[in-house]
Short mmCIF file of C-alpha atoms and ligand atoms in Angstrom, two decimals:
data_model
loop_
_atom_site.label_atom_id
_atom_site.label_comp_id
_atom_site.label_asym_id
_atom_site.label_seq_id
_atom_site.Cartn_x
_atom_site.Cartn_y
_atom_site.Cartn_z
CA MET T 1 79.41 104.75 16.34
CA ASN T 2 80.06 100.49 17.97
CA SER T 3 80.56 102.18 21.03
CA ARG T 4 77.32 104.20 21.68
CA LEU T 5 75.31 100.59 19.81
CA HIS T 6 77.52 99.24 23.15
CA ALA T 7 76.24 101.77 25.02
CA ALA T 8 72.16 101.14 23.96
CA GLY T 9 72.40 97.50 24.49
CA LEU T 10 71.50 96.60 20.59
CA ASP T 11 75.67 95.68 19.76
CA ASP T 12 73.37 91.07 19.33
CA ILE T 13 71.06 92.89 17.18
CA ASP T 14 73.67 94.55 15.43
CA ASP T 15 76.27 90.99 15.25
CA LYS T 16 72.92 89.33 13.81
CA LEU T 17 71.65 92.18 11.00
CA ARG T 18 75.85 92.47 9.86
CA ALA T 19 74.96 88.20 9.94
CA GLY T 20 71.38 88.67 7.55
CA GLU T 21 70.35 86.58 10.51
CA ARG T 22 66.94 87.89 11.18
CA LEU T 23 65.21 89.52 13.77
CA THR T 24 63.01 87.97 16.21
CA LEU T 25 59.65 89.02 18.23
CA ASP T 26 62.07 89.67 21.19
CA ASP T 27 64.33 91.34 19.38
CA GLY T 28 61.75 93.84 17.89
CA VAL T 29 60.60 94.49 21.51
CA ARG T 30 63.86 95.41 22.11
CA LEU T 31 64.45 98.45 19.89
CA PHE T 32 60.61 99.89 20.63
CA GLU T 33 62.15 100.42 24.46
CA CYS T 34 65.55 101.48 23.54
CA PRO T 35 65.49 104.72 25.16
CA ASP T 36 68.65 105.39 21.98
CA LEU T 37 66.55 106.56 18.78
CA LEU T 38 69.66 107.96 17.37
CA ALA T 39 71.82 103.99 17.54
CA VAL T 40 68.05 102.02 16.25
CA GLY T 41 67.50 104.57 13.44
CA TRP T 42 71.39 104.10 12.91
CA LEU T 43 71.12 100.69 12.06
CA ALA T 44 67.78 101.50 9.92
CA ASN T 45 69.68 103.84 7.44
CA ARG T 46 73.14 100.79 7.22
CA GLU T 47 70.17 98.13 5.89
CA ARG T 48 67.86 100.92 3.96
CA GLU T 49 71.16 102.29 1.96
CA LYS T 50 71.87 98.06 2.06
CA ARG T 51 68.98 97.96 -0.65
CA HIS T 52 68.42 101.36 -2.57
CA GLY T 53 71.04 103.74 -1.07
CA ALA T 54 70.18 107.10 -1.18
CA ARG T 55 67.38 106.54 -4.13
CA THR T 56 63.96 107.85 -2.74
CA TYR T 57 60.98 106.89 -4.41
CA PHE T 58 57.96 109.10 -4.66
CA ASN T 59 55.48 108.63 -7.66
CA TYR T 60 52.86 111.16 -8.94
CA ASN T 61 49.95 110.40 -7.75
CA LEU T 62 46.24 110.72 -7.15
CA ARG T 63 44.01 109.87 -3.95
CA LEU T 64 40.23 109.37 -4.36
CA GLU T 65 37.60 108.62 -1.97
CA PRO T 66 34.35 108.05 -3.91
CA THR T 67 32.15 107.52 -0.70
CA ASN T 68 32.40 107.89 3.06
CA VAL T 69 29.17 105.87 3.86
CA CYS T 70 30.34 102.82 5.91
CA VAL T 71 28.57 99.99 7.95
CA ALA T 72 31.87 99.74 9.70
CA SER T 73 32.43 101.28 13.06
CA CYS T 74 36.28 102.30 13.78
CA LEU T 75 36.99 103.49 16.68
CA PHE T 76 40.31 105.51 15.21
CA CYS T 77 37.94 106.56 12.12
CA SER T 78 36.73 110.41 11.38
CA PHE T 79 35.66 110.48 7.47
CA ALA T 80 32.79 107.55 7.85
CA ARG T 81 29.54 108.16 8.11
CA LEU T 82 27.11 105.35 8.44
CA LYS T 83 23.98 107.07 7.30
CA PRO T 84 23.97 108.64 3.82
CA THR T 85 21.82 111.00 5.53
CA ASP T 86 24.36 112.61 8.03
CA SER T 87 25.16 116.07 6.28
CA ALA T 88 28.75 115.22 6.02
CA ALA T 89 27.99 111.58 3.91
CA TYR T 90 28.58 111.77 0.91
CA THR T 91 28.80 109.66 -2.83
CA MET T 92 30.17 110.66 -5.51
CA SER T 93 28.35 109.63 -9.43
CA LEU T 94 29.52 108.25 -11.32
CA GLU T 95 31.07 111.19 -13.93
CA GLN T 96 31.41 113.64 -10.55
CA ALA T 97 34.57 111.37 -10.13
CA TRP T 98 35.71 110.53 -13.24
CA GLY T 99 35.48 114.44 -13.70
CA LYS T 100 38.17 114.33 -11.00
CA LEU T 101 40.41 113.17 -13.99
CA ARG T 102 39.20 114.88 -17.18
CA LYS T 103 40.00 117.71 -14.64
CA ARG T 104 43.54 116.78 -14.36
CA ALA T 105 44.32 116.55 -17.86
CA ASN T 106 47.30 118.40 -18.29
CA GLN T 107 48.72 115.92 -14.94
CA PRO T 108 51.01 113.99 -15.93
CA LEU T 109 49.61 111.05 -13.19
CA THR T 110 51.32 107.46 -12.98
CA GLU T 111 48.50 106.12 -10.35
CA LEU T 112 44.93 106.24 -8.80
CA HIS T 113 44.59 105.88 -5.29
CA ILE T 114 41.49 104.90 -4.19
CA VAL T 115 40.13 103.95 -1.20
CA ASN T 116 35.91 103.54 0.28
CA GLY T 117 33.23 103.57 3.27
CA LEU T 118 31.41 100.56 3.09
CA ASN T 119 28.28 101.74 1.67
CA PRO T 120 25.44 98.68 1.15
CA ASP T 121 23.45 100.93 -1.07
CA LEU T 122 25.73 100.56 -4.13
CA PRO T 123 25.87 97.98 -6.89
CA PHE T 124 28.91 96.36 -7.43
CA SER T 125 28.80 97.68 -11.10
CA TYR T 126 29.41 101.12 -9.96
CA TYR T 127 32.90 99.45 -8.91
CA THR T 128 33.73 98.24 -11.77
CA ASP T 129 31.96 100.95 -13.97
CA LEU T 130 33.61 103.25 -12.20
CA LEU T 131 37.85 101.38 -13.30
CA LYS T 132 36.30 100.71 -16.79
CA GLY T 133 35.77 104.94 -16.77
CA PHE T 134 38.97 105.67 -15.62
CA LYS T 135 40.41 103.02 -17.91
CA GLN T 136 38.47 105.09 -20.99
CA ILE T 137 39.31 108.45 -19.92
CA ARG T 138 43.38 106.95 -19.20
CA PRO T 139 44.11 104.12 -20.20
CA GLY T 140 47.49 104.67 -18.97
CA ILE T 141 46.92 104.90 -15.70
CA HIS T 142 47.79 102.39 -12.66
CA LEU T 143 44.57 102.40 -10.48
CA LYS T 144 45.32 101.01 -7.11
CA CYS T 145 42.01 100.78 -5.86
CA PHE T 146 40.05 99.48 -2.40
CA THR T 147 41.82 97.93 1.13
CA ALA T 148 41.30 93.94 1.86
CA VAL T 149 38.47 95.44 3.80
CA GLU T 150 36.59 96.91 1.05
CA ILE T 151 37.15 93.56 -0.92
CA ALA T 152 36.61 91.38 2.04
CA TYR T 153 32.78 93.80 1.73
CA PHE T 154 32.12 93.24 -1.46
CA ALA T 155 32.62 89.68 -1.52
CA ASP T 156 30.17 89.05 1.29
CA LEU T 157 27.49 92.49 0.49
CA TYR T 158 27.63 90.75 -3.31
CA LYS T 159 27.47 87.21 -2.10
CA MET T 160 30.88 86.42 -4.28
CA SER T 161 34.15 84.25 -3.08
CA ASP T 162 36.48 86.98 -2.75
CA GLU T 163 38.94 85.61 -5.00
CA GLN T 164 35.49 86.56 -7.43
CA VAL T 165 35.89 90.04 -6.72
CA LEU T 166 38.88 89.75 -6.58
CA ARG T 167 38.74 88.85 -10.84
CA GLU T 168 35.93 91.33 -12.18
CA LEU T 169 37.55 94.49 -10.55
CA MET T 170 40.94 93.39 -12.48
CA GLU T 171 38.71 92.68 -15.88
CA ALA T 172 37.03 96.07 -15.07
CA GLY T 173 40.85 97.56 -14.38
CA LEU T 174 42.66 96.47 -11.14
CA ASP T 175 45.78 96.63 -11.28
CA SER T 176 46.66 96.42 -7.50
CA LEU T 177 45.53 97.00 -3.78
CA PRO T 178 46.32 99.71 -1.80
CA GLY T 179 47.78 98.29 1.43
CA GLY T 180 44.68 100.00 4.23
CA GLY T 181 42.13 98.01 6.57
CA ALA T 182 45.34 96.60 8.43
CA GLU T 183 45.41 98.60 11.47
CA ILE T 184 47.08 95.88 13.94
CA PHE T 185 46.88 92.49 13.55
CA ALA T 186 46.13 91.36 16.97
CA GLU T 187 42.57 90.34 17.94
CA ARG T 188 42.78 92.13 21.28
CA VAL T 189 42.93 95.40 19.54
CA ARG T 190 40.65 94.25 16.49
CA ARG T 191 38.13 93.89 19.39
CA LYS T 192 38.72 96.96 20.89
CA ILE T 193 38.54 99.18 17.58
CA CYS T 194 37.13 98.31 14.37
CA HIS T 195 35.37 94.65 15.63
CA ASP T 196 33.16 95.06 12.49
CA LYS T 197 35.66 95.00 9.89
CA CYS T 198 37.12 91.66 8.03
CA GLY T 199 39.57 90.20 10.89
CA ALA T 200 43.31 89.72 10.19
CA ASP T 201 43.60 86.86 9.15
CA ARG T 202 40.89 87.24 5.90
CA TYR T 203 43.09 90.07 5.46
CA LEU T 204 46.09 88.54 4.76
CA ASP T 205 44.66 86.14 2.59
CA ILE T 206 42.65 88.53 0.12
CA HIS T 207 46.54 90.14 -0.23
CA ARG T 208 47.71 86.20 -0.28
CA ILE T 209 44.82 85.57 -2.95
CA ALA T 210 45.77 88.82 -5.10
CA HIS T 211 49.57 87.88 -5.00
CA HIS T 212 48.63 85.20 -6.60
CA LEU T 213 46.00 86.70 -9.09
CA GLY T 214 49.09 88.74 -10.12
CA LEU T 215 48.46 91.77 -8.06
CA ARG T 216 50.97 93.67 -6.06
CA THR T 217 50.65 95.49 -3.02
CA ASN T 218 51.31 97.16 0.08
CA VAL T 219 50.40 96.46 3.79
CA THR T 220 50.42 99.46 6.70
CA MET T 221 50.10 99.74 9.68
CA LEU T 222 48.39 101.90 11.68
CA TYR T 223 50.81 102.64 15.52
CA GLY T 224 50.48 104.92 17.90
CA HIS T 225 46.92 104.92 20.07
CA ILE T 226 46.02 101.58 22.15
CA GLU T 227 48.74 98.91 21.16
CA THR T 228 51.59 97.41 22.69
CA PHE T 229 55.03 96.99 21.32
CA GLU T 230 54.82 93.52 21.31
CA GLU T 231 52.31 93.74 19.07
CA ARG T 232 53.46 96.13 16.74
CA VAL T 233 56.02 93.36 16.39
CA ASP T 234 53.45 90.80 15.57
CA HIS T 235 51.84 92.78 13.36
CA MET T 236 55.53 93.21 11.27
CA LEU T 237 56.61 89.12 11.28
CA ARG T 238 53.10 88.63 10.00
CA ALA T 239 53.33 91.29 7.71
CA ARG T 240 56.65 89.43 6.99
CA ALA T 241 55.72 86.22 6.37
CA LEU T 242 53.30 86.61 3.75
CA GLN T 243 55.77 88.29 1.98
CA ASP T 244 57.92 85.13 2.47
CA GLU T 245 55.41 82.74 0.79
CA THR T 246 54.04 85.29 -1.68
CA GLY T 247 56.62 88.18 -2.72
CA GLY T 248 53.78 90.17 -3.28
CA PHE T 249 54.41 93.34 -0.84
CA GLN T 250 55.87 96.32 -2.56
CA ALA T 251 55.65 98.78 0.70
CA PHE T 252 54.76 98.41 3.70
CA ILE T 253 53.32 101.28 6.25
CA PRO T 254 53.08 102.82 9.17
CA LEU T 255 50.41 105.05 9.66
CA ALA T 256 49.91 106.82 12.12
CA PHE T 257 46.96 107.53 14.21
CA HIS T 258 45.07 111.11 14.45
CA PRO T 259 43.06 111.87 17.25
CA ASP T 260 40.43 114.01 15.72
CA ASN T 261 37.45 113.71 15.41
CA ASN T 262 36.78 110.50 16.60
CA GLN T 263 36.08 108.35 19.37
CA MET T 264 39.86 108.02 20.24
CA ARG T 265 39.73 111.09 20.64
CA LYS T 266 41.35 111.64 24.16
CA LEU T 267 44.38 109.71 24.02
CA PRO T 268 47.18 111.45 22.26
CA ALA T 269 48.70 111.70 18.35
CA PRO T 270 52.87 109.77 18.10
CA SER T 271 54.77 111.71 18.98
CA ALA T 272 58.04 112.00 16.02
CA THR T 273 60.25 110.11 18.41
CA ASP T 274 57.66 107.33 18.11
CA THR T 275 57.03 108.20 14.87
CA LEU T 276 60.56 107.84 13.17
CA LYS T 277 60.85 104.56 16.04
CA VAL T 278 58.17 102.79 14.34
CA HIS T 279 59.79 102.77 10.73
CA ALA T 280 63.04 101.99 11.45
CA VAL T 281 62.00 98.93 13.49
CA ALA T 282 59.98 98.19 10.64
CA ARG T 283 63.08 98.83 8.14
CA LEU T 284 64.93 96.19 10.78
CA VAL T 285 61.71 93.51 11.65
CA VAL T 286 60.55 93.60 7.77
CA ASP T 287 63.25 92.30 5.52
CA SER T 288 61.93 90.72 3.25
CA ILE T 289 59.17 93.96 1.81
CA PRO T 290 61.55 95.98 -0.26
CA HIS T 291 60.35 99.21 0.76
CA ILE T 292 59.28 101.43 3.69
CA LYS T 293 57.44 104.55 3.20
CA ALA T 294 56.84 107.43 5.52
CA PHE T 295 53.50 108.47 4.06
CA TRP T 296 53.74 112.52 4.95
CA ILE T 297 49.62 112.95 5.09
CA ALA T 298 50.05 111.00 8.42
CA THR T 299 53.37 111.61 9.61
CA GLY T 300 54.02 115.01 9.28
CA VAL T 301 56.39 116.84 5.80
CA ASP T 302 59.11 117.09 7.94
CA VAL T 303 59.50 114.14 10.23
CA ALA T 304 58.98 111.71 6.93
CA GLN T 305 62.06 113.92 5.15
CA THR T 306 63.94 113.70 9.09
CA ALA T 307 63.15 109.51 8.36
CA LEU T 308 64.79 109.52 5.53
CA TRP T 309 67.72 108.58 7.70
CA PHE T 310 65.36 106.06 10.09
CA GLY T 311 65.18 103.30 7.15
CA VAL T 312 62.26 105.51 4.77
CA ASP T 313 63.25 104.70 1.61
CA ASP T 314 59.58 106.17 -0.08
CA LEU T 315 56.82 109.12 0.78
CA ASP T 316 54.35 107.44 -1.44
CA GLY T 317 53.84 110.87 -3.43
CA THR T 318 51.89 113.82 -4.52
CA VAL T 319 48.55 112.91 -3.53
CA GLN T 320 46.41 115.80 -4.05
CA GLU T 321 42.58 115.15 -2.53
CA GLU T 322 43.60 113.29 0.90
CA LYS T 323 40.31 113.47 2.98
CA ILE T 324 40.81 110.74 4.98
CA TYR T 325 43.68 111.55 7.56
CA HIS T 326 42.47 115.84 7.02
CA MET T 327 39.36 115.51 8.51
CA ALA T 328 41.29 113.17 11.33
CA GLY T 329 42.94 116.72 12.21
CA SER T 330 45.98 115.88 9.78
CA PRO T 331 47.78 119.67 9.08
CA THR T 332 49.73 118.77 6.65
CA PRO T 333 48.29 119.77 2.75
CA GLU T 334 46.28 117.83 1.28
CA GLY T 335 48.62 117.80 -2.02
CA MET T 336 52.54 118.44 -3.06
CA THR T 337 53.88 119.27 -6.19
CA THR T 338 56.75 116.43 -7.02
CA ALA T 339 59.19 119.72 -7.36
CA GLU T 340 57.91 119.70 -3.85
CA LEU T 341 58.51 116.61 -3.03
CA THR T 342 62.16 116.66 -5.50
CA ARG T 343 62.96 119.55 -3.13
CA LEU T 344 62.01 117.79 0.26
CA VAL T 345 64.14 114.88 -0.72
CA ARG T 346 67.72 116.46 -1.48
CA ALA T 347 67.38 118.84 0.98
CA ALA T 348 67.57 115.70 3.06
CA GLY T 349 70.80 114.85 1.02
CA ARG T 350 68.25 112.00 -0.41
CA GLU T 351 68.28 110.99 -4.37
CA PRO T 352 64.72 111.58 -5.10
CA LEU T 353 63.28 109.06 -7.75
CA GLU T 354 60.34 109.95 -9.64
CA ARG T 355 58.19 105.53 -10.25
CA ASP T 356 55.05 104.19 -10.87
CA THR T 357 53.41 102.08 -8.55
CA LEU T 358 55.29 99.09 -9.30
CA TYR T 359 58.72 101.16 -8.49
CA ASN T 360 59.92 101.82 -12.63
CA ILE T 361 60.92 105.14 -13.01
CA VAL T 362 59.85 106.53 -14.91
CA ASN T 363 61.68 110.16 -13.92
CA ILE T 364 65.46 111.13 -12.78
CA PRO T 365 64.57 114.80 -11.38
CA GLU T 366 66.62 117.00 -12.71
CA LEU T 367 69.46 118.98 -10.02
CA THR T 368 67.67 122.53 -9.86
CA PRO T 369 69.10 124.20 -6.45
CA ALA T 370 66.75 123.64 -3.86
S1 LIG S 401 38.59 102.43 8.63
FE1 LIG S 401 37.25 102.19 6.90
S2 LIG S 401 36.30 100.35 7.15
FE2 LIG S 401 36.65 101.58 9.69
S3 LIG S 401 34.61 102.98 10.29
FE3 LIG S 401 36.38 104.00 8.66
S4 LIG S 401 36.31 103.76 6.47
FE4 LIG S 401 34.63 102.37 7.91
#
């Protein structure tokens, strides 16, 4: 591999990584520009194996999106509906939302992952009652709910501080925050694709506050639309900087742009090569966040499996009721069983481990024929 790294012009980056030095913006851009995907992947895999060996995590989770009514107009979004009267708009009653968990009483779920549109017509008690009800139905379930964009919207709409919103949601049962809503932190891109929702600084500040309150969170990056390589690496470095400060992020999650049924449908979806490169560069640049996750709904199952050799150590989970990507044309199934995830990981030559949201191991799948 040494001659290959040399031919790819990556000797100095290899030296830095071996010496435990951090990569810079320029290094990250060079990795994106490098045409030798396997050389970049090899470096990322070495870093992945240093931290996690062959271990590959997933969890038994359920996604819920109780409302898609949203006042924002993100160009890449196929999920949101501005008007509650739109035929595709929906808002679940609390009973309907709780019923989604009740009907899975036989499933050993460990996490409920909830995100929504920014709905102007619901009282704050809808969200606190939602969480309280889920905890009553299943007290042990981990509630990973509401992106920082939602938290900012709640604060503005209900006239509270971001911290107050987080504290009240925690009192109702909130256990952690998902990483959605980060998109690309660069102002140039945000102005074009998501100008009317919370900005990068506030997104990061809400995660900072959450970390100080004791919540763990994730951070995402939406790639494959109008962003430059430099903007991707800048995004990674901003996430890394907050992690250096608080240590509260668990996973960095690149999310592939999907072009169906949204205002950016003229753009192609990112290629498999680009997806593998993004995950690999994330592993190399975002050195202080322990896990790099391939969200298989966004990458596609085959690419997520391949990414396990390109820096990725986490595959999210069973998911089960995903709407956001499927309304944008994702051809993946809406859910996978833990047996399917186990087979997928094992077939890639990796070691599957079922975790909970906080990366405690809850099950080591037995060796059965793949
Ligand atoms: S991405 Fe989120 S905030 Fe933006 S339009 Fe869609 S649901 Fe609303």
